[in-house]
Coordinates of C-alpha atoms in Angstrom, one line a residue:
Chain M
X1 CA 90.6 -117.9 11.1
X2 CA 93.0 -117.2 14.0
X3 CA 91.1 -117.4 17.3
X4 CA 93.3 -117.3 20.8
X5 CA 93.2 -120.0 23.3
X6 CA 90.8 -118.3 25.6
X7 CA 88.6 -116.5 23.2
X8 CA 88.2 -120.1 21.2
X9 CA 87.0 -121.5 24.5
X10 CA 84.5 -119.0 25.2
X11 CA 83.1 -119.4 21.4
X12 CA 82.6 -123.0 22.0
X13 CA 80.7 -122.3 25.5
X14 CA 78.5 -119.8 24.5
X15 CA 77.6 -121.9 21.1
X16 CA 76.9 -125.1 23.6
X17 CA 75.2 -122.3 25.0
X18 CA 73.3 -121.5 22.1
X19 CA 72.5 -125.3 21.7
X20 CA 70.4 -125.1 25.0
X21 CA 67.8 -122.8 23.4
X22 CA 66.6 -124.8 20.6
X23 CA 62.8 -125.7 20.3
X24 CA 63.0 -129.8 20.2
X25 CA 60.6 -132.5 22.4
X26 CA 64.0 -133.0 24.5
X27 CA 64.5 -129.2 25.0
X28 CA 60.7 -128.7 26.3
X29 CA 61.4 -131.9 28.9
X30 CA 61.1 -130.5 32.4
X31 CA 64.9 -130.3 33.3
X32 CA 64.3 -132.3 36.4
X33 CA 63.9 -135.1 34.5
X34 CA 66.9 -134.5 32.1
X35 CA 68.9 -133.9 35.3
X36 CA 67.7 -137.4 36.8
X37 CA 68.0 -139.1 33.3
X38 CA 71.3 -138.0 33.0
X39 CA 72.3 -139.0 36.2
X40 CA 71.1 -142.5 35.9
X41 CA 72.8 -143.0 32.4
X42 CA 76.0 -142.3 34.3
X43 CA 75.7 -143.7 37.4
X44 CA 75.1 -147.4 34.8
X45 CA 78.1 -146.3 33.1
X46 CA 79.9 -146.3 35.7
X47 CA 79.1 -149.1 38.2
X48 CA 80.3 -152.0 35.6
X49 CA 82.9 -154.1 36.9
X50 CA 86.5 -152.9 35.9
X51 CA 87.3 -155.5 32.6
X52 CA 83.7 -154.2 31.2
X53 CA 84.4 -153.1 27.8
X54 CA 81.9 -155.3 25.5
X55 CA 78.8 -154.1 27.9
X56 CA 80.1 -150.1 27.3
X57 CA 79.7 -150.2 23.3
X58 CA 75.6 -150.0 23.1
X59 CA 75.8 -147.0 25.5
X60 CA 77.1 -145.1 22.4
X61 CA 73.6 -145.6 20.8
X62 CA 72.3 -143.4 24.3
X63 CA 74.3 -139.8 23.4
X64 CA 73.7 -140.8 19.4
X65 CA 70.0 -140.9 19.6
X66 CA 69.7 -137.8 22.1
X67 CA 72.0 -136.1 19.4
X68 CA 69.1 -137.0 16.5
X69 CA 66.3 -136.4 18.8
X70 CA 66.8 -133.4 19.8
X71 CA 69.3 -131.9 16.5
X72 CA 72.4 -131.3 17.6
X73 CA 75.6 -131.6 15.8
X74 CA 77.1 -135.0 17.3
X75 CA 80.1 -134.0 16.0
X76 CA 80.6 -131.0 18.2
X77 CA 79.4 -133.0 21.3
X78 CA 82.0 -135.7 20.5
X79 CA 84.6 -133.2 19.9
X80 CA 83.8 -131.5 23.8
X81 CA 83.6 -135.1 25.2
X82 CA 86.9 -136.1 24.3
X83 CA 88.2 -132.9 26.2
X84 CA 88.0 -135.4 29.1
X85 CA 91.0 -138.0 27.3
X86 CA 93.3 -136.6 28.9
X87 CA 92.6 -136.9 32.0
X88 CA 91.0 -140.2 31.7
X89 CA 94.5 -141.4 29.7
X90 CA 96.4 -140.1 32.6
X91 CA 94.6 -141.9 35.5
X92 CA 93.9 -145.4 33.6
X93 CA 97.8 -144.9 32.0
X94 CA 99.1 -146.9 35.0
X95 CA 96.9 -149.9 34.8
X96 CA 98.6 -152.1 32.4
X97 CA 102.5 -152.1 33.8
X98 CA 100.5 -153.2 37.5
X99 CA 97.5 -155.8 36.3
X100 CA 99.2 -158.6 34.5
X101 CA 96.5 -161.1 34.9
X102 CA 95.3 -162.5 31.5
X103 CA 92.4 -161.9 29.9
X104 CA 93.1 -162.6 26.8
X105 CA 94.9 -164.6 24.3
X106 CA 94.9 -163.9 20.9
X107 CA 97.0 -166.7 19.3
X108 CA 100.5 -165.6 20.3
X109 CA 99.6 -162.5 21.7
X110 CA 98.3 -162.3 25.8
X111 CA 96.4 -159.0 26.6
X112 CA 96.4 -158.5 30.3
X113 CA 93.5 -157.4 32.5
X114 CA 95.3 -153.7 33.1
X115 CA 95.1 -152.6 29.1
X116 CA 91.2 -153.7 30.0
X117 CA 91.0 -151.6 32.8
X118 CA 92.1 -148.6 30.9
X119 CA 90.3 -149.1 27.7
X120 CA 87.1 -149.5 29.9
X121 CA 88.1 -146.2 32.0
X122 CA 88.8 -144.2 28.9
X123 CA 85.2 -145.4 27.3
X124 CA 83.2 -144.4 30.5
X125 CA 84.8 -141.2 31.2
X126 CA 83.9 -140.5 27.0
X127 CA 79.9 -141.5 27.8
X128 CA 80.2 -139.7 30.7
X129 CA 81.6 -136.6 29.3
X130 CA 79.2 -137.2 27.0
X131 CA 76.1 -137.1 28.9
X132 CA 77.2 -134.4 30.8
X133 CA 77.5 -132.4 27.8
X134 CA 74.0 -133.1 26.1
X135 CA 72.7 -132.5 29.6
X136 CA 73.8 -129.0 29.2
X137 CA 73.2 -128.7 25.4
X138 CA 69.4 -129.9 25.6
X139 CA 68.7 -128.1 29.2
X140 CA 70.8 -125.0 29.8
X141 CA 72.9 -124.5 33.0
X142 CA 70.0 -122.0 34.5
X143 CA 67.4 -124.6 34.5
X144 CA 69.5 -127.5 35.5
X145 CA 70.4 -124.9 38.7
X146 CA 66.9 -124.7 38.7
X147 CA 66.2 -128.3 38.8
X148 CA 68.7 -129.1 41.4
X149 CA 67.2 -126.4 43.8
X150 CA 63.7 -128.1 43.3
X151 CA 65.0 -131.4 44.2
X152 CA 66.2 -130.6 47.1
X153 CA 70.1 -129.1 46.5
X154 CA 70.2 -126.0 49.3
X155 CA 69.5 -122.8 47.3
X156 CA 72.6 -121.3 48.4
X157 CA 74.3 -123.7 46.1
X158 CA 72.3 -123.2 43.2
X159 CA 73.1 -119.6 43.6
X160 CA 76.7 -119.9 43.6
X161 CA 76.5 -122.4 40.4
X162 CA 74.3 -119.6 38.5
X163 CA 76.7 -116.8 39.4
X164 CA 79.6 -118.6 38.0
X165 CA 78.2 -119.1 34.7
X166 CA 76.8 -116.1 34.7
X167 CA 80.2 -114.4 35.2
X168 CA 82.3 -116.9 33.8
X169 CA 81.8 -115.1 30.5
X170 CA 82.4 -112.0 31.6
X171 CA 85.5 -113.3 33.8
X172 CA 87.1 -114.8 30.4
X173 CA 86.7 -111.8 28.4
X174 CA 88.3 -110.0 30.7
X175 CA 91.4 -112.8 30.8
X176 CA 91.0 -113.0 27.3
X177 CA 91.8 -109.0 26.6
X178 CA 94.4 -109.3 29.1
X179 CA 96.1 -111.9 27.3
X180 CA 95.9 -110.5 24.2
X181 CA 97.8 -107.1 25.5
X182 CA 100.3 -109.3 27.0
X183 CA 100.8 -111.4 23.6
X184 CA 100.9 -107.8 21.8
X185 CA 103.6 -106.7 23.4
X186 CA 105.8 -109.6 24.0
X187 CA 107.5 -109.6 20.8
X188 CA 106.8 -112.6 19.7
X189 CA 108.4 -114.6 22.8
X190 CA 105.9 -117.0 24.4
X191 CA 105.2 -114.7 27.5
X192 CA 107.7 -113.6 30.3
X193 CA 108.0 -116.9 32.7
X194 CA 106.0 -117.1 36.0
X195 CA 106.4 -113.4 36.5
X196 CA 103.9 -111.6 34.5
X197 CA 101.6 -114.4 34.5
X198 CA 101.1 -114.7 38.3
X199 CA 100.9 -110.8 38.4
X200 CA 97.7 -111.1 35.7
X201 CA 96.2 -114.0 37.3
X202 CA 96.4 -112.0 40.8
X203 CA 95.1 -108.6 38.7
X204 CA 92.3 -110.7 37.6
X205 CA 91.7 -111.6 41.0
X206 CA 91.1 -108.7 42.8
X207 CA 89.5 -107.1 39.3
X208 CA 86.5 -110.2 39.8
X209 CA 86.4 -109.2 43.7
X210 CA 85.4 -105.4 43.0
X211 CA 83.1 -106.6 40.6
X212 CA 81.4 -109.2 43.0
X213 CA 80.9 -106.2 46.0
X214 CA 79.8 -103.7 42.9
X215 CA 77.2 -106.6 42.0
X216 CA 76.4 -107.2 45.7
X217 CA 75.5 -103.4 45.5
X218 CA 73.5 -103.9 42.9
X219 CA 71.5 -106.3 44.3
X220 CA 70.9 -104.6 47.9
X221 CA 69.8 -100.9 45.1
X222 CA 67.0 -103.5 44.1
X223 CA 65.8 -104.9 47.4
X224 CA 67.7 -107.9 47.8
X225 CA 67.6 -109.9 51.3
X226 CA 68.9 -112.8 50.7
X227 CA 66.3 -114.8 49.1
X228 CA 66.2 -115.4 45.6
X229 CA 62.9 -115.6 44.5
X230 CA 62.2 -117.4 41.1
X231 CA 59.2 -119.3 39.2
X232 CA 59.2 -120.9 36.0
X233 CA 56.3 -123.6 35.5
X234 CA 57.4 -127.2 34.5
X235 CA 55.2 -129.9 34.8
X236 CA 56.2 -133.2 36.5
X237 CA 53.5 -135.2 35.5
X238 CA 52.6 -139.2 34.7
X239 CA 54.3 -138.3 31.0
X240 CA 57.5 -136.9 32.4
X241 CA 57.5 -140.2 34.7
X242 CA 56.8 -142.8 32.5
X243 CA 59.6 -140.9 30.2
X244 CA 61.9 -141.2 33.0
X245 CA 61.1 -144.6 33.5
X246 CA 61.2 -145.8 30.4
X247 CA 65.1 -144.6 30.3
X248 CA 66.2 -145.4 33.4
X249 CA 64.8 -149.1 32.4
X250 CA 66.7 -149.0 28.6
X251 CA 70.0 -147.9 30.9
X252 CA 69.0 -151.1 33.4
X253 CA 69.1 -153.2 30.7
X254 CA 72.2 -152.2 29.1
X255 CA 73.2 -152.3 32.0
X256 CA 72.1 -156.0 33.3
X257 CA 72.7 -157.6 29.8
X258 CA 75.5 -157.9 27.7
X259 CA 74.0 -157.4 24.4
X260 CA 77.0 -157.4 22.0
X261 CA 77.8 -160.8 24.2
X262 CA 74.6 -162.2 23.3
X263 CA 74.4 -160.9 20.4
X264 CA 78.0 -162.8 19.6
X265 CA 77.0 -166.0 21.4
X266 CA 73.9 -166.1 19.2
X267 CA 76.6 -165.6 15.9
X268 CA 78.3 -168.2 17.1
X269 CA 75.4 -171.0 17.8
X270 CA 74.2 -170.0 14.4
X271 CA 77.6 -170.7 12.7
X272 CA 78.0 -173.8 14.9
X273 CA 74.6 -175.5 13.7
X274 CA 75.5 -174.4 9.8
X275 CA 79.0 -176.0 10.5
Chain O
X1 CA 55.0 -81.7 47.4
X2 CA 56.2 -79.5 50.0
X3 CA 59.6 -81.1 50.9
X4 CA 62.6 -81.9 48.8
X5 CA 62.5 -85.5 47.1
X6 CA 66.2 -85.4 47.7
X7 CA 68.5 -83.5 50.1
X8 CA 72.0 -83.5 51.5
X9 CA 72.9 -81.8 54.7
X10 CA 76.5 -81.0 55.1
X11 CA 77.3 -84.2 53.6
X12 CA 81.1 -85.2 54.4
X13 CA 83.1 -88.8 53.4
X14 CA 85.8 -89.8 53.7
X15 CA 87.0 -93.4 52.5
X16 CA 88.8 -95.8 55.1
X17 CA 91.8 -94.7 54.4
X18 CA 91.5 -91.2 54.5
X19 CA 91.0 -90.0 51.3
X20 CA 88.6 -87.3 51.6
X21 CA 85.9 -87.6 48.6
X22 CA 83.4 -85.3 49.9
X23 CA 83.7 -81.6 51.9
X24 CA 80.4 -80.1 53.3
X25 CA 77.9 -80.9 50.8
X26 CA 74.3 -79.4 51.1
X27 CA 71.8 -79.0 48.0
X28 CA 68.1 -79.8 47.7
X29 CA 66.7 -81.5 44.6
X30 CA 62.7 -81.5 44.2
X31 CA 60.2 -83.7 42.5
X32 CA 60.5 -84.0 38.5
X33 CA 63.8 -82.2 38.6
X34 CA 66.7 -83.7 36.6
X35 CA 69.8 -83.1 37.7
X36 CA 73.1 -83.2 36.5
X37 CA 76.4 -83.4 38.5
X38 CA 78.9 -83.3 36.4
X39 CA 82.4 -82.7 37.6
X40 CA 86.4 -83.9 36.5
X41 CA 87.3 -87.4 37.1
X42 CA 87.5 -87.9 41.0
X43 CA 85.7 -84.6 41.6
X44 CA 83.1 -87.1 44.3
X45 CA 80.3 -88.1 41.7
X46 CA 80.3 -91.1 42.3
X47 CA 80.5 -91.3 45.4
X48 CA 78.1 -88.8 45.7
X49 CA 75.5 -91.0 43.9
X50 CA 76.1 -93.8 46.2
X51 CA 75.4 -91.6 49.3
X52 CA 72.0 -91.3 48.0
X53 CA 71.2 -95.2 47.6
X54 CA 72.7 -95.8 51.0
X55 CA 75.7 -98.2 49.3
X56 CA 78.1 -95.6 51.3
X57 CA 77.4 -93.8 54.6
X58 CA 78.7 -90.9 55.3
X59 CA 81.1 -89.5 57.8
X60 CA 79.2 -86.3 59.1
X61 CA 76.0 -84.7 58.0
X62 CA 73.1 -86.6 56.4
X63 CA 71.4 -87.4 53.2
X64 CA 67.5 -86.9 53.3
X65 CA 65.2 -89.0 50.9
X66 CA 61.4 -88.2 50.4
X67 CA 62.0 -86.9 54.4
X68 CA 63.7 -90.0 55.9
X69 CA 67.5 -89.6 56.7
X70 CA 69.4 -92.7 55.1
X71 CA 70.5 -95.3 58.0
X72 CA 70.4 -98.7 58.6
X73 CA 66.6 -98.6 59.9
X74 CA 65.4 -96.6 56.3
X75 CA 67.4 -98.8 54.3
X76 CA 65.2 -100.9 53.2
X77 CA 62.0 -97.7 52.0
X78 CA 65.1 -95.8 50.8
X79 CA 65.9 -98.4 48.2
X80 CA 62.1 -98.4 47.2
X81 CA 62.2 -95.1 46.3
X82 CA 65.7 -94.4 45.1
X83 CA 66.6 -96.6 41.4
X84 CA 70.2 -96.6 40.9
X85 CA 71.7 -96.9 37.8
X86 CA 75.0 -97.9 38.2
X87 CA 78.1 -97.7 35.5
X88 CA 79.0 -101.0 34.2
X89 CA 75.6 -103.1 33.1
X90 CA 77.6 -106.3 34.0
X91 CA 77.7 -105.4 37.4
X92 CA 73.9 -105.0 37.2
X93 CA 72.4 -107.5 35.0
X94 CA 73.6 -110.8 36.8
X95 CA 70.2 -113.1 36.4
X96 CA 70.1 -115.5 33.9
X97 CA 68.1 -114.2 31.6
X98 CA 66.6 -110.3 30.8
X99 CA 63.3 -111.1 32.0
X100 CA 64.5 -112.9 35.4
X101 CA 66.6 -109.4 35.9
X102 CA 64.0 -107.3 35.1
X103 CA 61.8 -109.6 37.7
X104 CA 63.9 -109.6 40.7
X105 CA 64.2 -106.5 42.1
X106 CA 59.7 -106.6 42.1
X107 CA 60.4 -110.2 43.3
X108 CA 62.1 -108.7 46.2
X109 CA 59.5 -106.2 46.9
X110 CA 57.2 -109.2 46.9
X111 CA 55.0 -109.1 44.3
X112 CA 54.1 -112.1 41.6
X113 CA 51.4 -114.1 39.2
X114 CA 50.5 -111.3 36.8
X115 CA 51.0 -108.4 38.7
X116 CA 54.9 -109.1 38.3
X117 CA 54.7 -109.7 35.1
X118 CA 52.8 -106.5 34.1
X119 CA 55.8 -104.8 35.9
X120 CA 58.1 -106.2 34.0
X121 CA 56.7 -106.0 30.6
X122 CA 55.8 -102.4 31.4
X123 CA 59.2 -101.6 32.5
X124 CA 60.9 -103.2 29.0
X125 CA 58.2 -101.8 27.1
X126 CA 59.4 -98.1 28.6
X127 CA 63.2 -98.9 27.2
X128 CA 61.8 -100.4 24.0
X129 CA 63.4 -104.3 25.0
X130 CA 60.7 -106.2 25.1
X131 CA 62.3 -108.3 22.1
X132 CA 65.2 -109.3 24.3
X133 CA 63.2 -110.8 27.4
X134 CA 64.3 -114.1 27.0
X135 CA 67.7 -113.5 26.3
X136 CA 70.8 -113.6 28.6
X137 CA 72.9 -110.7 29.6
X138 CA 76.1 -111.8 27.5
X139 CA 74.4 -111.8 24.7
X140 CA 73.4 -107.9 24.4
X141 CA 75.0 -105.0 22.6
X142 CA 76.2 -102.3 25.2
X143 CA 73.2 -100.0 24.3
X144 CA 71.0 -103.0 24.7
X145 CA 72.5 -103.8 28.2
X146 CA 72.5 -99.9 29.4
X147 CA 68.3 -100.0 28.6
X148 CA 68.1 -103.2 30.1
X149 CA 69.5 -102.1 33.1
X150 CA 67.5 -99.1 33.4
X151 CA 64.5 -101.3 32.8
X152 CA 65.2 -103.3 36.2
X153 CA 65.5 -100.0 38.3
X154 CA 62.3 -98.5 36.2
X155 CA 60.5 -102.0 37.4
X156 CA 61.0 -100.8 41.3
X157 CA 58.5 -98.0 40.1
X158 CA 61.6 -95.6 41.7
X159 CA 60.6 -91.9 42.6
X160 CA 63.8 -90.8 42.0
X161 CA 66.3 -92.2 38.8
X162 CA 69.9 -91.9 39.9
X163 CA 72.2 -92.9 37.2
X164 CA 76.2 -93.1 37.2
X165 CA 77.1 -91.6 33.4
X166 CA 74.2 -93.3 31.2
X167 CA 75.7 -92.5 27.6
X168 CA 79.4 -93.3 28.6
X169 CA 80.6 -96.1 26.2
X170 CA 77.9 -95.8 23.5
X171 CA 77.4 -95.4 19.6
X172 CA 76.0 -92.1 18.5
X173 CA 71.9 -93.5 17.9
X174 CA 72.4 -95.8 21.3
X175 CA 73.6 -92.4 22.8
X176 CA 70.3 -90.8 21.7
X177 CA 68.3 -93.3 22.4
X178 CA 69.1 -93.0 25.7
X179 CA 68.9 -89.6 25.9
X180 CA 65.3 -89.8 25.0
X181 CA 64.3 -92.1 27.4
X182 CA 65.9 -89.4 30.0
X183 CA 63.6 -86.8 28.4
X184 CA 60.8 -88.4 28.3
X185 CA 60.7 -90.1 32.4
X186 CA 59.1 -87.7 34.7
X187 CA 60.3 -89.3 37.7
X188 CA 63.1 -86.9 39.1
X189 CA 66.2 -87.7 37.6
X190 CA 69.7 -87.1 39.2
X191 CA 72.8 -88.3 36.7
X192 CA 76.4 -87.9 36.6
X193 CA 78.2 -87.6 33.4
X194 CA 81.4 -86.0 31.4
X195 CA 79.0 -85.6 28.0
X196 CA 78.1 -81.9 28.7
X197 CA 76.1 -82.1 25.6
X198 CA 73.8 -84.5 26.8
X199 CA 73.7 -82.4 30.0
X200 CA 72.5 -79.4 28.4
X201 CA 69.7 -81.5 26.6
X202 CA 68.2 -83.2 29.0
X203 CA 69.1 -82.0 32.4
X204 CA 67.4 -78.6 33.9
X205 CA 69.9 -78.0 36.8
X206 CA 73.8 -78.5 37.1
X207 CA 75.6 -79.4 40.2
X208 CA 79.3 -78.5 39.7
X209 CA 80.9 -80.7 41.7
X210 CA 85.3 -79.8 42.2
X211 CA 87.4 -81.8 44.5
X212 CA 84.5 -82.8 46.8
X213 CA 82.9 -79.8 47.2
X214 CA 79.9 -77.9 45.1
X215 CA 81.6 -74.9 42.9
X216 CA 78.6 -74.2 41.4
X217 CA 74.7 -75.0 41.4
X218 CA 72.0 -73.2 38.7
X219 CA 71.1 -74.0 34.8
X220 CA 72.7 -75.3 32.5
X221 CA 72.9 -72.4 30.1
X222 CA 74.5 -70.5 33.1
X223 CA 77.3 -72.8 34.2
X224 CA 78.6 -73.7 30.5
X225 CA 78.9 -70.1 29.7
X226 CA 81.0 -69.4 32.4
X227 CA 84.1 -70.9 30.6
X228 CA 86.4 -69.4 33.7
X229 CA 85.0 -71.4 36.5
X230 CA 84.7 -74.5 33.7
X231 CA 88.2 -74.6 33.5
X232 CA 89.1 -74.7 36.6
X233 CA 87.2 -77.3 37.5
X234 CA 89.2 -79.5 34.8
X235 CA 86.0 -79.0 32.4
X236 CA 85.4 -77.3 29.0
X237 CA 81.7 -76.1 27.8
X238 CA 79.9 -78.7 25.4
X239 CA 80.7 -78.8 22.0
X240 CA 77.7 -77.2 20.8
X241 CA 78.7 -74.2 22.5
X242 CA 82.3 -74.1 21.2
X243 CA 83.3 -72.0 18.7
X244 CA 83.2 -74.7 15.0
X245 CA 86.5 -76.4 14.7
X246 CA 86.3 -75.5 11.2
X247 CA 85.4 -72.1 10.3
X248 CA 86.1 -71.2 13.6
X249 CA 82.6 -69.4 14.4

């Protein structure tokens, strides 16, 4: 099967889509407390020092077990998280011509504290990506808007993040059919240069600004006055924060203790004393 | 009811830059009418139509809803009572899901607990969609969309049903299915469309509308005989009054 760029992208969004409205114990969590979880799962990922590799690895259990909890193919979610490599090859690429500092020597061979740094970058943008993605998968982007606006993020906001996805789809189906009359008759040569694209980028453009004013109209045809009103019950009860708790403390103490350290120390005693 | 549910008075527009859509329109529409204006691509329909919700305002002359003249103060009771339908379901289905679009225009009009939600299941119950409630918009079939989105005007409890060319795009059973729905509402219906067959089907009156201006307002069965004035607004009676294409009777 021969899928285009653009229509392949939209397939996998609207099956991460698709993920979000499964039936599981982690779908039916209130998404505020996905959205917090989520948030503190990162925010540990990220505040480790910048040699921190060892610490990273039992992180990987945390997007593993959501993945089993809640059935999702892990496979698929690994395959979106790496999307981020790229980026998070390009901004850690640097680190090992400038840190030189040792770290480690294996017999002959020294590795510096820069090819650290950029394994440890690459690995936390990969949980990161990660727990962004299940975030999505296990709560849907119309309930995390909704969650944000009940904890406080200015409506306005939320509005603008709900419009976007909800056009996003519609926006790429329209790129996507103007690529493919492009690709059609270009005779086989990999578009025109700068030309045509800018020219269907800026056709797109102004195509998405009609749109928003016909939308707009919509809206004022049905009473709209600025205020979106909305109400969806989700509980935030003593469950939802002992839940919360519970995995903002397992994230703690990832965090706070280096278990594959321990874990190697306690190898190592245990070899000593047979020795 | 006494006075006309819907009225233009010597209704002119033109856009900002000067194109002239609509010359001196007048006609009178009253309660449980259904109305057609049908008309040659960039006869004024549409712009017509949106004269009548107040999207557009016009240059001279006045449109008249259940007696209020459409302005800025009437707004507001105009869009109460007027439920527009417009062309493209994307541009009106923009919640995420089919039951938070079918919510939000009673939302707006303030109501909730299980008042709303009688309004809304009544209003997908009348297109037959209360299967697709929890779904979002990208995931419908164009028929689908076009009875959702008549579903979130028909949950404003509208007077009056304005819709911009309700069978355009459609398979042949979506087409009818919609055409029943127009049949069987008894709020007064105004529609624009090119499918003269539909027309003659479901609508009672014609508005011929030709380069901004009215050539022609009676039934159906009148107006689609007269081939002559048909053609020269750019039209051609419906099929079902042509002569058969293959024994040519």
């Amino acid at each position: 099967m021969r899928v285009a760029v653009i229509e392949g992208a939209l397939l996998e969004l609207r099956q991460l889509d698709l993920l979000a409205s499964g039936d599981s114990a982690l779908h039916r969590l209130d998404p505020r407390l996905k959205l917090l979880a989520a948030f503190a799962f990162i925010l540990s990922v990220v505040s480790f020092e910048r040699y921190a590799l060892s610490g990273l690895l039992p992180f990987f259990f945390v997007p593993l077990a959501v993945c089993a909890m809640a059935g999702l193919p892990s496979l698929l979610v690994a395959r979106k998280a790496a999307l981020v490599l790229p980026f998070a090859v390009l901004i850690g690429a640097a680190n090992p011509f400038y840190d030189h500092t040792l770290q480690l020597q294996l017999g002959p061979f020294g590795i510096s504290g820069g090819w650290f740094s950029f394994a440890s970058i690459v690995l936390r943008a990969l949980l990161s990506a990660a727990a962004a993605i299940l975030l999505v998968a296990v709560t849907g982007l119309p309930a995390i808007a909704q969650a944000l606006a009940r904890l406080g993020v200015p409506q306005p906001m939320v509005d603008q993040l709900l419009f976007m996805y909800r056009y996003l789809f519609v926006l790429a189906e329209e790129a996507a059919h103007a690529s493919q009359a492009r690709a059609l008759r270009s005779a086989g040569r990999r578009g025109l240069g700068p030309g045509p694209f800018a020219a269907m980028v800026a056709h797109l453009l102004l195509r998405s600004w009609e749109r928003a004013e016909r939308i707009h109209q919509a809206m004022l045809a049905r009473g709209f006055t600025g205020q979106f009103h909305s109400s969806r019950g989700y509980r935030f009860g003593l469950t939802e924060l002992a839940a919360l708790l519970l995995f903002v403390g397992t994230c703690l103490l990832l965090r706070l203790v280096n278990l594959p350290q321990l874990l190697g120390e306690a190898a190592l005693g245990l070899l000593l004393r047979v020795a | 009811m006494n006075h006309p549910v819907v009225a233009a008075e010597q209704l002119c527009f033109s856009y900002p830059d000067r194109t002239v859509a609509l010359r001196s329109i007048s006609f009178t529409i009253h309660h449980g009418e259904s109305v057609a204006i049908i008309g040659a691509n960039g006869a004024g329909k549409s712009t017509l139509l949106l004269q009548l919700c107040g999207s557009l305002t016009p240059t001279t002359g006045q449109v008249r809803i259940g007696g209020l003249p459409v302005s800025n103060a009437t707004l507001q009771q105009v869009r109460r009572s007027v439920g527009m339908v417009f062309q493209q379901p994307d541009d009106q289905l923009f919640m995420p899901t089919v039951y938070d679009d079918v919510a939000f225009g009673p939302r707006n009009l303030g109501l909730t607990g299980h008042d709303l939600e009688q309004r809304v299941w009544q209003a997908l119950d009348a297109v037959s969609a209360r299967q697709l409630a929890t779904k979002p918009p990208y995931r419908l079939s164009s028929g689908e969309k076009k009875r959702v989105a008549i579903a979130t005007v028909l949950a404003m409890d509208p007077a009056v049903l304005v819709m911009d060319e309700p069978t355009a795009g459609l398979d042949p059973c979506a087409r009818r299915e919609i055409m029943g729905l127009l049949t069987a509402f008894d709020q007064t219906r105004i529609i624009t469309s090119h499918d003269l067959d539909m027309v003659a089907q479901v609508c009672s009156r014609v508005l011929l509308l030709h380069e901004g201006e009215i050539r022609a307002d009676g039934a159906p069965g009148d107006i689609f005989a007269d081939t002559e004035l048909l053609a020269g607004c750019r039209l051609e009676p419906p099929l079902a009054m042509q002569a058969c294409c293959v024994c040519g009777r």
